[in-house]
Short mmCIF file of C-alpha atoms and ligand atoms in Angstrom, two decimals:
data_model
loop_
_atom_site.label_atom_id
_atom_site.label_comp_id
_atom_site.label_asym_id
_atom_site.label_seq_id
_atom_site.Cartn_x
_atom_site.Cartn_y
_atom_site.Cartn_z
CA MET A 8 31.81 9.50 2.60
CA VAL A 9 31.57 9.42 6.41
CA THR A 10 30.83 6.14 8.16
CA VAL A 11 29.19 6.42 11.56
CA GLN A 12 28.74 3.51 13.96
CA VAL A 13 25.08 2.84 14.77
CA GLY A 14 25.16 3.56 18.50
CA LYS A 15 27.07 6.81 17.99
CA LEU A 16 24.71 7.92 15.23
CA ILE A 17 21.68 7.35 17.47
CA ASP A 18 23.33 9.21 20.38
CA PHE A 19 24.29 12.15 18.17
CA VAL A 20 20.90 12.49 16.43
CA ALA A 21 19.13 12.13 19.79
CA ASP A 22 21.27 15.00 21.10
CA VAL A 23 20.19 17.14 18.14
CA PHE A 24 16.47 16.54 18.75
CA HIS A 25 16.84 17.03 22.50
CA HIS A 26 18.48 20.40 21.83
CA ALA A 27 15.64 21.07 19.34
CA GLY A 28 13.04 20.86 22.10
CA SER A 29 12.07 17.19 22.43
CA SER A 30 12.23 15.26 25.69
CA GLU A 31 15.14 12.83 25.95
CA ALA A 32 12.77 9.90 25.34
CA GLU A 33 11.29 11.42 22.18
CA ALA A 34 14.67 12.56 20.90
CA ARG A 35 16.03 9.03 21.24
CA ARG A 36 12.94 7.59 19.56
CA ILE A 37 13.29 9.89 16.55
CA ALA A 38 17.01 9.12 16.33
CA THR A 39 16.41 5.37 16.56
CA TYR A 40 13.74 5.28 13.83
CA LEU A 41 15.71 7.51 11.46
CA THR A 42 18.82 5.39 11.98
CA THR A 43 16.77 2.24 11.41
CA ALA A 44 15.77 3.57 7.98
CA ASN A 45 19.49 3.87 7.15
CA LEU A 46 20.18 0.45 8.63
CA THR A 47 17.55 -1.11 6.36
CA GLY A 48 18.99 0.68 3.32
CA HIS A 49 16.28 3.35 3.00
CA ASP A 50 18.68 6.29 3.27
CA SER A 51 16.06 8.62 1.78
CA HIS A 52 14.07 8.17 5.05
CA GLY A 53 17.03 8.13 7.40
CA VAL A 54 19.15 10.76 9.16
CA ILE A 55 19.24 12.82 5.94
CA ARG A 56 15.87 14.08 7.27
CA VAL A 57 17.39 15.68 10.42
CA PRO A 58 17.68 19.20 8.89
CA VAL A 59 14.16 19.16 7.48
CA TYR A 60 12.61 17.78 10.69
CA VAL A 61 14.29 20.56 12.70
CA ARG A 62 13.16 23.13 10.13
CA TRP A 63 9.56 21.85 10.41
CA LYS A 64 9.80 22.02 14.19
CA ASN A 65 11.07 25.63 14.02
CA MET A 66 8.16 26.53 11.70
CA GLY A 67 5.65 24.89 14.07
CA ALA A 68 4.74 22.34 11.40
CA VAL A 69 5.58 19.54 13.84
CA VAL A 70 5.19 19.77 17.62
CA PRO A 71 7.55 18.07 20.12
CA ASP A 72 6.28 15.63 22.74
CA ARG A 73 2.73 15.59 21.55
CA THR A 74 0.76 12.40 22.08
CA VAL A 75 -2.34 11.18 20.25
CA GLU A 76 -5.87 12.20 21.11
CA VAL A 77 -8.33 9.32 20.89
CA VAL A 78 -11.31 10.43 18.80
CA VAL A 79 -13.17 7.11 18.42
CA ASP A 80 -12.66 4.09 20.64
CA THR A 81 -14.52 0.78 20.25
CA PRO A 82 -13.24 -2.73 21.07
CA SER A 83 -11.96 -3.24 17.50
CA LEU A 84 -11.54 0.28 16.16
CA ALA A 85 -9.75 3.46 17.11
CA VAL A 86 -9.42 6.80 15.41
CA VAL A 87 -6.52 8.78 16.83
CA ASP A 88 -5.38 12.31 16.06
CA GLY A 89 -1.62 12.82 16.04
CA ARG A 90 -2.12 16.59 16.35
CA PHE A 91 1.01 17.13 14.23
CA GLY A 92 3.26 15.50 16.80
CA TYR A 93 6.42 13.77 15.62
CA GLY A 94 5.51 10.64 13.64
CA GLN A 95 8.08 8.71 15.67
CA THR A 96 5.96 9.39 18.77
CA VAL A 97 2.36 9.30 17.52
CA GLY A 98 3.05 6.53 14.97
CA PRO A 99 4.09 3.87 17.51
CA GLU A 100 1.34 5.04 19.89
CA ALA A 101 -1.28 4.35 17.21
CA VAL A 102 0.30 0.99 16.36
CA ARG A 103 0.38 0.01 20.04
CA ILE A 104 -3.38 0.68 20.27
CA GLY A 105 -3.93 -1.48 17.17
CA ILE A 106 -1.86 -4.32 18.65
CA GLU A 107 -3.74 -4.24 21.98
CA LYS A 108 -7.16 -4.21 20.31
CA CYS A 109 -6.19 -6.94 17.87
CA LYS A 110 -4.89 -9.18 20.64
CA ALA A 111 -8.20 -8.75 22.46
CA ALA A 112 -10.57 -8.99 19.47
CA GLY A 113 -8.59 -10.93 16.84
CA LEU A 114 -9.05 -8.09 14.35
CA ALA A 115 -8.65 -4.33 14.70
CA ALA A 116 -8.35 -1.17 12.64
CA VAL A 117 -6.72 2.11 13.61
CA ALA A 118 -7.05 5.35 11.68
CA LEU A 119 -4.20 7.74 12.51
CA ARG A 120 -4.75 11.30 11.34
CA ASN A 121 -2.54 14.39 11.29
CA ALA A 122 0.73 12.69 12.16
CA GLY A 123 4.11 14.27 11.58
CA HIS A 124 6.25 12.32 9.11
CA ILE A 125 6.02 8.65 10.17
CA GLY A 126 9.05 7.68 8.05
CA ARG A 127 9.51 4.11 6.95
CA ILE A 128 6.13 2.36 7.16
CA GLY A 129 7.88 -1.01 7.46
CA ASP A 130 8.74 -0.03 11.06
CA TRP A 131 5.06 -0.23 11.97
CA ALA A 132 4.51 -3.55 10.24
CA GLU A 133 7.61 -4.93 12.00
CA MET A 134 6.26 -3.72 15.35
CA ALA A 135 2.99 -5.62 14.79
CA ALA A 136 4.79 -8.68 13.40
CA ALA A 137 6.99 -8.81 16.53
CA GLN A 138 3.72 -9.41 18.40
CA GLY A 139 2.69 -12.17 15.98
CA LEU A 140 0.22 -9.99 14.03
CA VAL A 141 -0.40 -9.49 10.33
CA SER A 142 -0.88 -5.81 9.41
CA ILE A 143 -1.87 -3.82 6.34
CA HIS A 144 -1.16 -0.09 6.08
CA PHE A 145 -2.51 2.51 3.66
CA VAL A 146 -0.79 5.89 3.94
CA THR A 147 -1.05 9.37 2.48
CA ALA A 148 1.59 12.06 2.71
CA ALA A 149 -1.02 14.83 2.61
CA GLY A 150 0.30 18.19 1.49
CA SER A 151 2.97 16.62 -0.69
CA VAL A 152 1.83 16.44 -4.34
CA LEU A 153 4.52 14.92 -6.52
CA VAL A 154 3.08 12.03 -8.49
CA ALA A 155 1.11 11.84 -11.73
CA PRO A 156 -1.65 9.23 -11.93
CA TYR A 157 -1.70 6.71 -14.78
CA GLY A 158 -2.95 8.46 -17.89
CA GLY A 159 -2.19 11.95 -16.49
CA VAL A 160 0.73 14.33 -16.86
CA GLU A 161 0.10 16.48 -13.78
CA ARG A 162 0.82 15.89 -10.09
CA ARG A 163 -2.21 14.66 -8.19
CA LEU A 164 -0.89 12.08 -5.70
CA SER A 165 1.61 11.92 -2.86
CA THR A 166 4.10 9.06 -2.86
CA ALA A 167 1.37 7.34 -0.77
CA PRO A 168 3.08 4.25 0.65
CA TYR A 169 1.49 0.84 1.08
CA CYS A 170 2.78 -1.82 3.42
CA VAL A 171 1.92 -5.36 4.55
CA GLY A 172 3.68 -7.28 7.30
CA ILE A 173 3.40 -11.04 7.94
CA PRO A 174 5.13 -12.64 10.94
CA ARG A 175 7.03 -15.89 10.54
CA VAL A 176 8.06 -18.46 13.10
CA GLY A 177 11.77 -18.38 13.88
CA GLN A 178 12.58 -15.91 11.09
CA GLY A 179 12.18 -12.22 10.31
CA PRO A 180 8.77 -11.11 9.03
CA ILE A 181 7.78 -10.66 5.41
CA VAL A 182 7.48 -6.89 4.97
CA LEU A 183 6.31 -5.46 1.69
CA ASP A 184 6.77 -1.70 2.03
CA PHE A 185 6.92 0.77 -0.82
CA ALA A 186 5.93 4.16 -2.13
CA THR A 187 3.28 3.86 -4.86
CA SER A 188 5.42 6.09 -7.09
CA ILE A 189 8.10 4.53 -9.33
CA VAL A 190 10.65 6.12 -7.00
CA ALA A 191 10.42 7.97 -3.71
CA GLU A 192 11.29 11.68 -4.04
CA GLY A 193 14.50 11.09 -2.07
CA LYS A 194 15.74 8.98 -4.96
CA VAL A 195 15.20 11.83 -7.44
CA LEU A 196 17.18 14.05 -5.06
CA VAL A 197 20.01 11.52 -4.95
CA ALA A 198 20.03 11.30 -8.78
CA SER A 199 20.09 15.10 -9.06
CA ARG A 200 23.25 15.13 -6.93
CA GLY A 201 25.06 12.72 -9.21
CA GLY A 202 24.01 9.55 -7.38
CA LYS A 203 22.22 6.50 -8.77
CA THR A 204 20.33 7.35 -11.95
CA LEU A 205 16.57 6.95 -12.07
CA PRO A 206 14.86 3.92 -13.63
CA THR A 207 13.65 4.37 -17.20
CA GLY A 208 10.50 6.46 -17.40
CA ALA A 209 10.40 7.34 -13.69
CA LEU A 210 9.35 10.93 -14.46
CA ILE A 211 6.92 12.53 -16.89
CA GLY A 212 7.05 16.01 -18.38
CA PRO A 213 4.15 18.37 -19.10
CA ASP A 214 4.35 17.27 -22.75
CA GLY A 215 3.58 13.70 -21.66
CA VAL A 216 7.06 12.43 -22.55
CA THR A 217 8.64 10.17 -19.93
CA SER A 218 12.19 10.84 -18.76
CA GLU A 219 14.84 10.20 -16.10
CA ASP A 220 15.96 13.84 -15.89
CA PRO A 221 15.59 15.25 -12.31
CA THR A 222 15.15 18.82 -13.66
CA LEU A 223 11.62 17.75 -14.55
CA LEU A 224 10.92 17.64 -10.81
CA TYR A 225 13.17 20.49 -9.62
CA GLY A 226 13.53 22.81 -12.59
CA PRO A 227 17.07 23.93 -13.57
CA TYR A 228 19.56 23.73 -10.66
CA GLU A 229 23.22 24.30 -9.87
CA PRO A 230 25.17 21.15 -8.93
CA GLU A 231 25.67 22.29 -5.31
CA GLY A 232 22.52 24.41 -5.13
CA PRO A 233 19.21 23.69 -3.45
CA ARG A 234 16.48 21.50 -4.94
CA ASP A 235 12.91 22.71 -4.81
CA HIS A 236 10.23 20.44 -6.21
CA SER A 237 7.83 23.35 -6.57
CA GLN A 238 10.10 24.62 -9.38
CA GLY A 239 9.76 21.63 -11.72
CA LYS A 240 7.04 21.26 -14.31
CA GLY A 241 7.01 17.47 -14.39
CA ALA A 242 6.03 14.71 -12.00
CA ILE A 243 7.14 11.32 -10.71
CA ARG A 244 4.97 8.60 -12.25
CA ALA A 245 2.84 6.22 -10.24
CA PHE A 246 4.32 2.70 -10.34
CA GLY A 247 2.74 -0.30 -12.05
CA GLU A 248 0.76 1.55 -14.74
CA HIS A 249 -3.02 1.51 -14.08
CA LYS A 250 -2.72 -1.02 -11.23
CA GLY A 251 -0.16 0.90 -9.17
CA SER A 252 -1.91 4.18 -9.86
CA GLY A 253 -5.15 2.61 -8.63
CA LEU A 254 -3.42 1.43 -5.44
CA ALA A 255 -2.05 4.96 -4.91
CA LEU A 256 -5.59 6.33 -5.21
CA ILE A 257 -6.76 3.80 -2.59
CA CYS A 258 -3.92 4.88 -0.25
CA GLU A 259 -5.00 8.51 -0.62
CA LEU A 260 -8.64 7.61 0.05
CA LEU A 261 -8.08 5.23 2.99
CA GLY A 262 -4.94 6.81 4.48
CA GLY A 263 -6.16 10.34 3.77
CA ALA A 264 -9.94 10.66 3.39
CA LEU A 265 -11.02 7.87 5.78
CA THR A 266 -8.61 8.85 8.57
CA GLY A 267 -9.75 12.48 8.49
CA THR A 268 -6.28 13.69 7.49
CA GLY A 269 -7.54 14.48 4.00
CA ALA A 270 -6.14 13.10 0.77
CA THR A 271 -3.21 15.06 -0.60
CA GLY A 272 -3.58 18.49 -2.17
CA PRO A 273 -1.44 21.55 -2.77
CA ASP A 274 -3.03 23.66 -0.03
CA ARG A 275 -2.77 21.14 2.79
CA ARG A 276 -0.46 21.23 5.79
CA PHE A 277 1.96 18.31 5.59
CA ALA A 278 0.78 15.27 7.53
CA ASN A 279 0.86 11.53 7.21
CA GLY A 280 -2.45 9.73 7.60
CA MET A 281 -2.41 5.95 8.05
CA PHE A 282 -5.29 3.48 8.01
CA ALA A 283 -4.02 0.20 9.40
CA ILE A 284 -5.72 -3.18 9.78
CA TYR A 285 -4.34 -5.72 12.26
CA VAL A 286 -5.15 -9.44 12.15
CA ASP A 287 -4.21 -12.10 14.70
CA PRO A 288 -3.48 -15.19 12.60
CA LYS A 289 -3.82 -17.43 15.65
CA ARG A 290 -7.49 -16.41 15.88
CA VAL A 291 -8.15 -16.90 12.15
CA ASP A 292 -6.30 -20.20 12.11
CA PRO A 293 -6.76 -22.20 15.33
CA ASP A 294 -5.41 -25.33 13.56
CA ASN A 295 -2.05 -23.61 13.09
CA PHE A 296 -1.90 -24.18 9.32
CA PHE A 297 -0.65 -20.67 8.47
CA ASP A 298 2.92 -20.85 9.84
CA GLY A 299 3.79 -24.09 8.08
CA GLU A 300 2.12 -23.00 4.85
CA ILE A 301 4.09 -19.73 4.84
CA ALA A 302 7.33 -21.72 5.18
CA ARG A 303 6.33 -24.16 2.43
CA TYR A 304 5.15 -21.47 0.01
CA VAL A 305 8.08 -19.12 0.59
CA ALA A 306 10.47 -22.00 -0.13
CA PHE A 307 8.55 -22.75 -3.36
CA PHE A 308 8.53 -19.04 -4.33
CA ARG A 309 12.24 -18.68 -3.68
CA SER A 310 13.10 -21.84 -5.59
CA ALA A 311 12.38 -20.16 -8.96
CA ARG A 312 15.57 -20.15 -11.04
CA PRO A 313 17.08 -16.64 -10.71
CA VAL A 314 17.38 -14.48 -13.83
CA ALA A 315 20.89 -13.90 -15.13
CA GLY A 316 22.82 -11.44 -12.97
CA THR A 317 21.00 -12.15 -9.69
CA ASP A 318 21.92 -14.85 -7.19
CA ALA A 319 18.50 -15.54 -5.67
CA VAL A 320 14.81 -14.74 -5.65
CA LEU A 321 14.24 -12.65 -2.52
CA ILE A 322 11.12 -12.10 -0.51
CA PRO A 323 10.02 -8.64 0.66
CA GLY A 324 11.87 -7.69 3.82
CA GLU A 325 14.96 -9.71 2.91
CA PRO A 326 16.99 -6.91 1.30
CA GLU A 327 16.36 -4.80 4.42
CA ALA A 328 17.39 -7.63 6.75
CA ARG A 329 20.62 -8.19 4.79
CA MET A 330 21.47 -4.49 4.82
CA ARG A 331 20.69 -4.25 8.53
CA ALA A 332 23.13 -7.06 9.32
CA GLU A 333 25.84 -5.42 7.20
CA ARG A 334 25.40 -1.89 8.57
CA MET A 335 25.02 -2.99 12.20
CA LYS A 336 28.48 -4.43 11.81
CA ASN A 337 30.20 -1.84 9.63
CA GLY A 338 28.31 1.38 10.40
CA VAL A 339 26.11 3.69 8.33
CA PRO A 340 27.79 5.35 5.34
CA LEU A 341 26.64 8.93 4.75
CA PRO A 342 27.68 11.16 1.83
CA ASP A 343 29.85 14.12 2.96
CA GLU A 344 27.15 16.58 1.95
CA THR A 345 24.48 14.78 4.01
CA TRP A 346 26.75 14.61 7.07
CA ALA A 347 27.72 18.30 6.72
CA ALA A 348 24.04 19.31 6.64
CA ILE A 349 23.31 17.28 9.80
CA VAL A 350 26.33 18.78 11.59
CA ASN A 351 25.21 22.30 10.58
CA THR A 352 21.78 21.59 12.05
CA ALA A 353 23.41 20.25 15.22
CA ARG A 354 25.39 23.50 15.59
CA GLU A 355 22.27 25.59 14.94
CA VAL A 356 20.37 23.91 17.78
CA GLY A 357 23.35 24.26 20.14
CA VAL A 358 25.03 20.84 20.18
CA GLY A 359 28.62 21.41 21.34
CA GLU A 360 31.72 20.66 19.24
CA ASP A 361 32.68 17.80 21.58
CA GLY A 362 29.28 16.15 20.94
CA ILE A 363 29.79 16.51 17.20
CA ALA A 364 33.32 15.13 17.37
CA ARG A 365 32.20 12.15 19.49
CA ALA A 366 29.94 10.92 16.66
CA THR A 367 32.84 10.11 14.36
CA THR A 368 35.64 9.20 16.77
P1 NAD B 20 11.65 0.25 -2.64
O1 NAD B 20 11.37 0.60 -4.05
O2 NAD B 20 13.07 0.10 -2.19
O3 NAD B 20 10.86 -1.11 -2.32
C1 NAD B 20 10.97 -1.65 -1.05
C2 NAD B 20 10.17 -2.94 -0.98
O4 NAD B 20 10.54 -3.84 -2.03
C3 NAD B 20 10.49 -3.66 0.31
O5 NAD B 20 9.37 -4.38 0.75
C4 NAD B 20 11.64 -4.59 -0.09
O6 NAD B 20 11.80 -5.68 0.79
C5 NAD B 20 11.16 -5.01 -1.46
N1 NAD B 20 12.29 -5.39 -2.34
C6 NAD B 20 13.30 -4.60 -2.75
N2 NAD B 20 14.14 -5.27 -3.55
C7 NAD B 20 13.63 -6.53 -3.66
C8 NAD B 20 14.03 -7.70 -4.37
N3 NAD B 20 15.14 -7.72 -5.11
N4 NAD B 20 13.26 -8.80 -4.26
C9 NAD B 20 12.15 -8.79 -3.51
N5 NAD B 20 11.70 -7.71 -2.81
C10 NAD B 20 12.44 -6.60 -2.89
O7 NAD B 20 10.96 1.27 -1.61
P2 NAD B 20 10.49 2.79 -1.90
O8 NAD B 20 9.26 2.80 -2.72
O9 NAD B 20 11.67 3.57 -2.37
O10 NAD B 20 10.11 3.25 -0.42
C11 NAD B 20 11.16 3.50 0.51
C12 NAD B 20 10.60 3.77 1.88
O11 NAD B 20 9.99 5.03 1.90
C13 NAD B 20 9.56 2.79 2.40
O12 NAD B 20 9.97 2.37 3.69
C14 NAD B 20 8.28 3.62 2.52
O13 NAD B 20 7.44 3.26 3.60
C15 NAD B 20 8.85 4.98 2.74
N6 NAD B 20 7.93 6.07 2.37
C16 NAD B 20 7.38 6.81 3.37
C17 NAD B 20 6.54 7.87 3.05
C18 NAD B 20 5.92 8.71 4.13
O14 NAD B 20 5.24 9.66 3.82
N7 NAD B 20 6.11 8.41 5.39
C19 NAD B 20 6.25 8.17 1.72
C20 NAD B 20 6.82 7.37 0.72
C21 NAD B 20 7.67 6.32 1.06
#
């Protein structure tokens, strides 16, 4: 395990993306968002993605320094095309438009189409919450087909995340942010490499039998060898039985079909599509009831007696805030294999040995 201090990790990853063709500003943005995913404990969406992002850039699947094109623009609605730019550039651009419109109109919606990977959706809810806004996000990962719907044994859905952010006075926001699959694919990858095992019934085989065996997703593999999800015959299952599967379908239809990205399918170019709704609670609630009621209800919610083995009932966003505090202080732990892959990518794009050494000294 390698532990890298946050500032050094951002500097190093920014150097990689700058060498890979992004402006300094974009490179730093990508590095900051990826590192934030690690900081919040979502390692599957953190710097582990550096090699694949660079590979996508080399293939032309994602384009450096591309900004959004505004397709529809009304006082309360925008449709913006990310034109396969980095999600860390076109994502915040789209959110900024939503925030501006919402502040002016009280309510706004933004459909973002054809974005490069926009990572952890909670980042976008946190950005809106920092401006005092509630936001709701429906997302497709078009082109990625990994998840079986409830009642089915074949892959038909992406991990289609859903996210809601609610600002609070004097405290971090409530951020509910999850993939609509039982686990994100990154967690199957981790399990396949000997890491944390999958929850019971996370995968389903072509025979309809549920399992926790990663070979269902990747086919047979060598311990150190590559993992290719096109080689497996099984699927990850949608979470929450018929209810979660239904929510995943809605994410595909709103994040994919409504935004113009297209819902997921095997022949699509990879892109995230996000349909986001922004609400200014101050406009809905001129009497200022909301803030106090959130505090009262959250206290009531949290006061439930914890089940054996847990110390407290948490609210969404709390595990991330705790992890962020811990990793800001102690650094981001990265498995040796993950760090080696990032360093290899750094060398490939021409980062010097002194730059690599600086990250860990
Ligand atoms: P997860 O299963 O870890 O669930 C995270 C959510 O559950 C958070 O809101 C968290 O605060 C809450 N939570 C966790 N433990 C809790 C507890 N004990 N009590 C109360 N709340 C708790 O998340 P996931 O499904 O693995 O998704 C990981 C990340 O991957 C998310 O940030 C998601 O946006 C991202 N993602 C992105 C894409 C994409 O295409 N861009 C696709 C899929 C997932």
